[in-house]
Tab-separated table of C-alpha atoms in Angstrom:
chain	number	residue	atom	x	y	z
N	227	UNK	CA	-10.451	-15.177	-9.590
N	228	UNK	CA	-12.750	-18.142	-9.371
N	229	UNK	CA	-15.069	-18.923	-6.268
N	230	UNK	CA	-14.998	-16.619	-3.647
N	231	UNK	CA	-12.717	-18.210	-0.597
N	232	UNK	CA	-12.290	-16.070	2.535
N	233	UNK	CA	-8.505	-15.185	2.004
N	234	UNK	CA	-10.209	-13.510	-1.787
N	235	UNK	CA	-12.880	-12.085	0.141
N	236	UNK	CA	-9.890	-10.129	2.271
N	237	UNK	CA	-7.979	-9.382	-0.291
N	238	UNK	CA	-11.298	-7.675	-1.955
N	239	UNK	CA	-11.613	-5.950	1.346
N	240	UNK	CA	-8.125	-4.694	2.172
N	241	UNK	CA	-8.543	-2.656	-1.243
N	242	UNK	CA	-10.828	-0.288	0.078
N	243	UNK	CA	-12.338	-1.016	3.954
N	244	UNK	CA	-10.537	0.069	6.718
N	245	UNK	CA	-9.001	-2.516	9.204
N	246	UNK	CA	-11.717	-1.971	11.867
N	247	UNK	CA	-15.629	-3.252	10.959
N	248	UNK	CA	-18.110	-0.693	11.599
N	249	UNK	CA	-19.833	-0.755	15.407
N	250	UNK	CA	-22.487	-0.480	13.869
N	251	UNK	CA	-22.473	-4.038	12.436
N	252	UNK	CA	-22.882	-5.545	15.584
N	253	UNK	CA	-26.074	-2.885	16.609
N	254	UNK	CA	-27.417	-3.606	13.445
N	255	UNK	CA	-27.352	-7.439	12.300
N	256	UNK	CA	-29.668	-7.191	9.636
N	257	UNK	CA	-27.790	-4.318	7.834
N	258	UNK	CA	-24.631	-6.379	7.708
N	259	UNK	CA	-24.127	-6.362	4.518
N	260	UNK	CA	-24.459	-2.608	3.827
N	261	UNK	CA	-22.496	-1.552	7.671
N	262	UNK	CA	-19.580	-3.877	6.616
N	263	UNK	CA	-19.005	-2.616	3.108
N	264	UNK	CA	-20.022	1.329	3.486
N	265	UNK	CA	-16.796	1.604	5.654
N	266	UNK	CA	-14.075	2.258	3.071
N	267	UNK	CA	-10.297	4.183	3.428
N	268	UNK	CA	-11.343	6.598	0.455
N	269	UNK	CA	-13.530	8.751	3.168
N	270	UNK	CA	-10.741	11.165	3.500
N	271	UNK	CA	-10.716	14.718	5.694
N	272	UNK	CA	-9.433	17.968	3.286
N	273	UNK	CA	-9.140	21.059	4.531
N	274	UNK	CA	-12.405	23.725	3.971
N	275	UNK	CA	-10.308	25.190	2.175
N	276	UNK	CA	-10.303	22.991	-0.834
N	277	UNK	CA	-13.387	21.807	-0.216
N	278	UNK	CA	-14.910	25.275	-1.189
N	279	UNK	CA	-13.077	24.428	-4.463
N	280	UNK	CA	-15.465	21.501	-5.228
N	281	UNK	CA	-17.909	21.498	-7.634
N	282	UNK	CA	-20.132	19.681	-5.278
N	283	UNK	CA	-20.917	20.979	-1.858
N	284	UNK	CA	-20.341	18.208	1.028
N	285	UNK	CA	-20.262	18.278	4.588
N	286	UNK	CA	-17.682	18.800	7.547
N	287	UNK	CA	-16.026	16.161	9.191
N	288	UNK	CA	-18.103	15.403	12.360
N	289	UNK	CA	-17.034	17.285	15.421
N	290	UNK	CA	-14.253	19.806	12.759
N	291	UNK	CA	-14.488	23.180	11.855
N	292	UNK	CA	-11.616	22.832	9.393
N	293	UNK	CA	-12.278	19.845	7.451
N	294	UNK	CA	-14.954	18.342	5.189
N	295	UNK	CA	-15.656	15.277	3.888
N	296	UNK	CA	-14.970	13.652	0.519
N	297	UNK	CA	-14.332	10.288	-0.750
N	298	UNK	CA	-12.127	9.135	-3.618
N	299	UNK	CA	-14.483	7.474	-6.291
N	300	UNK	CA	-11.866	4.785	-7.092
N	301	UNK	CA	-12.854	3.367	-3.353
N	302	UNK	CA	-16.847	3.737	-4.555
N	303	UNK	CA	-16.104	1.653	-7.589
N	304	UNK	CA	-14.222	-1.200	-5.753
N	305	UNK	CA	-16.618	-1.544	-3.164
N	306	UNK	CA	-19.506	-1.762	-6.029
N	307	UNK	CA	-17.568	-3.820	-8.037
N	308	UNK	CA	-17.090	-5.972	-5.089
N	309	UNK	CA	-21.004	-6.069	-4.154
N	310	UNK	CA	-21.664	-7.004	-7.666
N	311	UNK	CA	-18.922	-9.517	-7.655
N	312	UNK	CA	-21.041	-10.787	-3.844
N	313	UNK	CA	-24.266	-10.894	-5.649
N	314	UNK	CA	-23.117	-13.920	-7.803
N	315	UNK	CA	-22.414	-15.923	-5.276
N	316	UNK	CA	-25.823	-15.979	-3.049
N	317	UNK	CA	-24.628	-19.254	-1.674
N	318	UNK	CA	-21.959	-17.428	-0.036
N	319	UNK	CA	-23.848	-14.155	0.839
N	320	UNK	CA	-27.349	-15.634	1.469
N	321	UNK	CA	-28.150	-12.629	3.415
N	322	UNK	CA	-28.356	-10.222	-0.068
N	323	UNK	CA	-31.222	-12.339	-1.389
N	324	UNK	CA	-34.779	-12.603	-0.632
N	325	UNK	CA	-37.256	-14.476	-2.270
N	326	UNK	CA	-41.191	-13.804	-3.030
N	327	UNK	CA	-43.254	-17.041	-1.477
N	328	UNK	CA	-43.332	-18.259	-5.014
N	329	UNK	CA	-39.361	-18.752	-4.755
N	330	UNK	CA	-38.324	-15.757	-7.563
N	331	UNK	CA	-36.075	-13.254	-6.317
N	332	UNK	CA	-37.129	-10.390	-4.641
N	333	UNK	CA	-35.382	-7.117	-6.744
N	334	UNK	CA	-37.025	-4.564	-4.417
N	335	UNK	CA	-34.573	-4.900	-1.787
N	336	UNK	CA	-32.122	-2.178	-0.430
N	337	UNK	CA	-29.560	-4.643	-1.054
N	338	UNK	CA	-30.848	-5.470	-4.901
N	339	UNK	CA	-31.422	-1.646	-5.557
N	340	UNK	CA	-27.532	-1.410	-4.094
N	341	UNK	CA	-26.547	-3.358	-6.616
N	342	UNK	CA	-28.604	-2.092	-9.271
N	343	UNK	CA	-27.119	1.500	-8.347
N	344	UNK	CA	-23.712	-0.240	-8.107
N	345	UNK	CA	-23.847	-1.451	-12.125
N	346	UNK	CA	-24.754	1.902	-12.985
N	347	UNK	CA	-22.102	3.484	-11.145
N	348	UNK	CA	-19.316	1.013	-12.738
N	349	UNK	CA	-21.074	2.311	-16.120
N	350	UNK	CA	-20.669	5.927	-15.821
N	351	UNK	CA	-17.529	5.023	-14.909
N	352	UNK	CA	-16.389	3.029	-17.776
N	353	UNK	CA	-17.616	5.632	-19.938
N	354	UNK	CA	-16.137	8.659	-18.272
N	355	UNK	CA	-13.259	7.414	-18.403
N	356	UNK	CA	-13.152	5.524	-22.000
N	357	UNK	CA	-10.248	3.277	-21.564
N	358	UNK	CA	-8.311	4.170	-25.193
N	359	UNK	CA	-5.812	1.361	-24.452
N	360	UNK	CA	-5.637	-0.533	-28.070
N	361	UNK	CA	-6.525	-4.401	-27.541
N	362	UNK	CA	-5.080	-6.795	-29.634
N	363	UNK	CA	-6.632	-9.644	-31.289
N	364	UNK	CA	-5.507	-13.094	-31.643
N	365	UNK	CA	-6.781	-16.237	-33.942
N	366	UNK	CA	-7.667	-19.628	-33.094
N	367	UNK	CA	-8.732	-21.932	-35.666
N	368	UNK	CA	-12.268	-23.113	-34.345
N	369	UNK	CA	-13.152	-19.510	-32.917
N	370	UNK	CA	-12.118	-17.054	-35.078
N	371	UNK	CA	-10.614	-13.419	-34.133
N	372	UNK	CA	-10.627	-12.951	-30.770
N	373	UNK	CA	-9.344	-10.178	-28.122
N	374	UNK	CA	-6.443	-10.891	-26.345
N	375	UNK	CA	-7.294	-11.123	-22.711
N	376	UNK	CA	-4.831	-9.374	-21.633
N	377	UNK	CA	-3.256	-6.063	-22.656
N	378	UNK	CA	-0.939	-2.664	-21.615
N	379	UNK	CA	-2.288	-0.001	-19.991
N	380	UNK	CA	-1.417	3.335	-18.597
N	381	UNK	CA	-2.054	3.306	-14.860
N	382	UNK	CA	-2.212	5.739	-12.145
N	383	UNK	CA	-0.153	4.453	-9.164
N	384	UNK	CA	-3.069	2.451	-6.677
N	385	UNK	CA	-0.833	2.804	-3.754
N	386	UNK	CA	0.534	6.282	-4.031
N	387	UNK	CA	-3.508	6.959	-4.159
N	388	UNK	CA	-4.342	4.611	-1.297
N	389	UNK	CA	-1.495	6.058	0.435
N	390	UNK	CA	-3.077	9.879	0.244
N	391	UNK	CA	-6.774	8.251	1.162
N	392	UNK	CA	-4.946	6.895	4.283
N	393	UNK	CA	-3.049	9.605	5.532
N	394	UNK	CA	-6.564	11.490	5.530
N	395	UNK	CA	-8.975	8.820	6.481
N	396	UNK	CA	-11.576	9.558	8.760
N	397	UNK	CA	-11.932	7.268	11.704
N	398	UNK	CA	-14.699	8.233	13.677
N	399	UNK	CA	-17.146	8.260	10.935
N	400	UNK	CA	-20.497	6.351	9.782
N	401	UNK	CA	-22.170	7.259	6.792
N	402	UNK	CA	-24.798	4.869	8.421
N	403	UNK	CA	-25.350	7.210	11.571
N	404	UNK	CA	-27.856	9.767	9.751
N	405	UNK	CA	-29.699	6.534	7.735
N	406	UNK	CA	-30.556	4.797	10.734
N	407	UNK	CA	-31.096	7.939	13.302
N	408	UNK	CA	-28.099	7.346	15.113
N	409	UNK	CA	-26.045	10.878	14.591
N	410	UNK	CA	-26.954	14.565	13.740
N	411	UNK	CA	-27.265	16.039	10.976
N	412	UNK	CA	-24.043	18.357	9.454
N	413	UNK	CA	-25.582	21.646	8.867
N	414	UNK	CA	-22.194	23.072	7.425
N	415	UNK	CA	-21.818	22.768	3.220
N	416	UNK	CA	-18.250	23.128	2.033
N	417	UNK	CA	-18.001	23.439	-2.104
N	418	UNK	CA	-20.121	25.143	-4.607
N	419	UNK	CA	-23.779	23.886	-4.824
């Protein structure tokens, strides 16, 4: 991939944001980074009655009495993927970073403590789902045995899934509106608890 360049940075984002930034971006300048990236296609509507099917209560879609709110994980894992991938570059994203007076990095940030939560995420991940797919090796004479860096694996079909996460995304939605005291609350649980 290289160093991030802006047409990488919406390629990145046209996996998993929707095509309008949040509103809230512009209210809130110094949550940029969180309001730009916490707006992703996988927040999909499904009807209550398959949300009482879940093994994890969530909420109804603001303003429905038929739907509730889920979002595909494979949307959570890009968009921590990509704010790991953001926190190498702090040239580029200068607004993740803060520094003690001393110059070291601050780590008790939201937006460090994002990432942090972010690795761990792409973790559980990784082992949930234990990738079986055999990699091969290959030798070269000054390094030794080494895994090919590329290999064959069984895939589920991205677009068919961003396809469904589309056809159910919820527009008028903020996941920021209840952290910053901007919505209600959604009294309603869907799913078992």
């Amino acid at each position: 991939m290289g160093f991030p360049t802006d047409e990488k940075d919406r390629m990145w984002s046209d996996l998993y944001n929707c095509k309008f930034p949040s509103p809230l971006s512009t209210l809130f300048p110094l949550y940029r980074f969180l309001v730009l990236t916490l707006n992703p296609v996988g927040t999909s509507a499904i009807p209550n009655e398959d949300a009482a099917l879940l093994h994890d209560a969530t909420v109804a879609v603001p303003g429905s009495n038929t739907e509730s709110l889920v979002m595909l994980d494979a949307w959570h894992q890009l968009h921590c993927l990509n704010a790991i991938r953001k926190a190498f570059y702090p040239e580029r994203w200068p607004e993740i970073w803060s520094y003690h007076d001393n110059g070291t990095v601050r780590y008790d940030t939201v937006e460090m403590m994002h990432v942090d939560h972010c690795i761990d995420h792409i973790r559980q991940s990784l082992m949930c789902f234990s990738d079986v797919s055999p990699t091969s090796f290959y030798f070269d004479p000054k390094r030794g045995n080494n895994p090919k860096p590329v290999g064959t694996h069984m895939c589920r079909d991205f677009e068919r899934v961003k396809e469904w996460a589309v056809e159910r995304r919820v527009m008028e939605f903020s996941m920021q509106a209840e952290i910053l005291g901007t919505g209600h609350k959604h009294e309603h649980m869907h799913g078992h608890r």
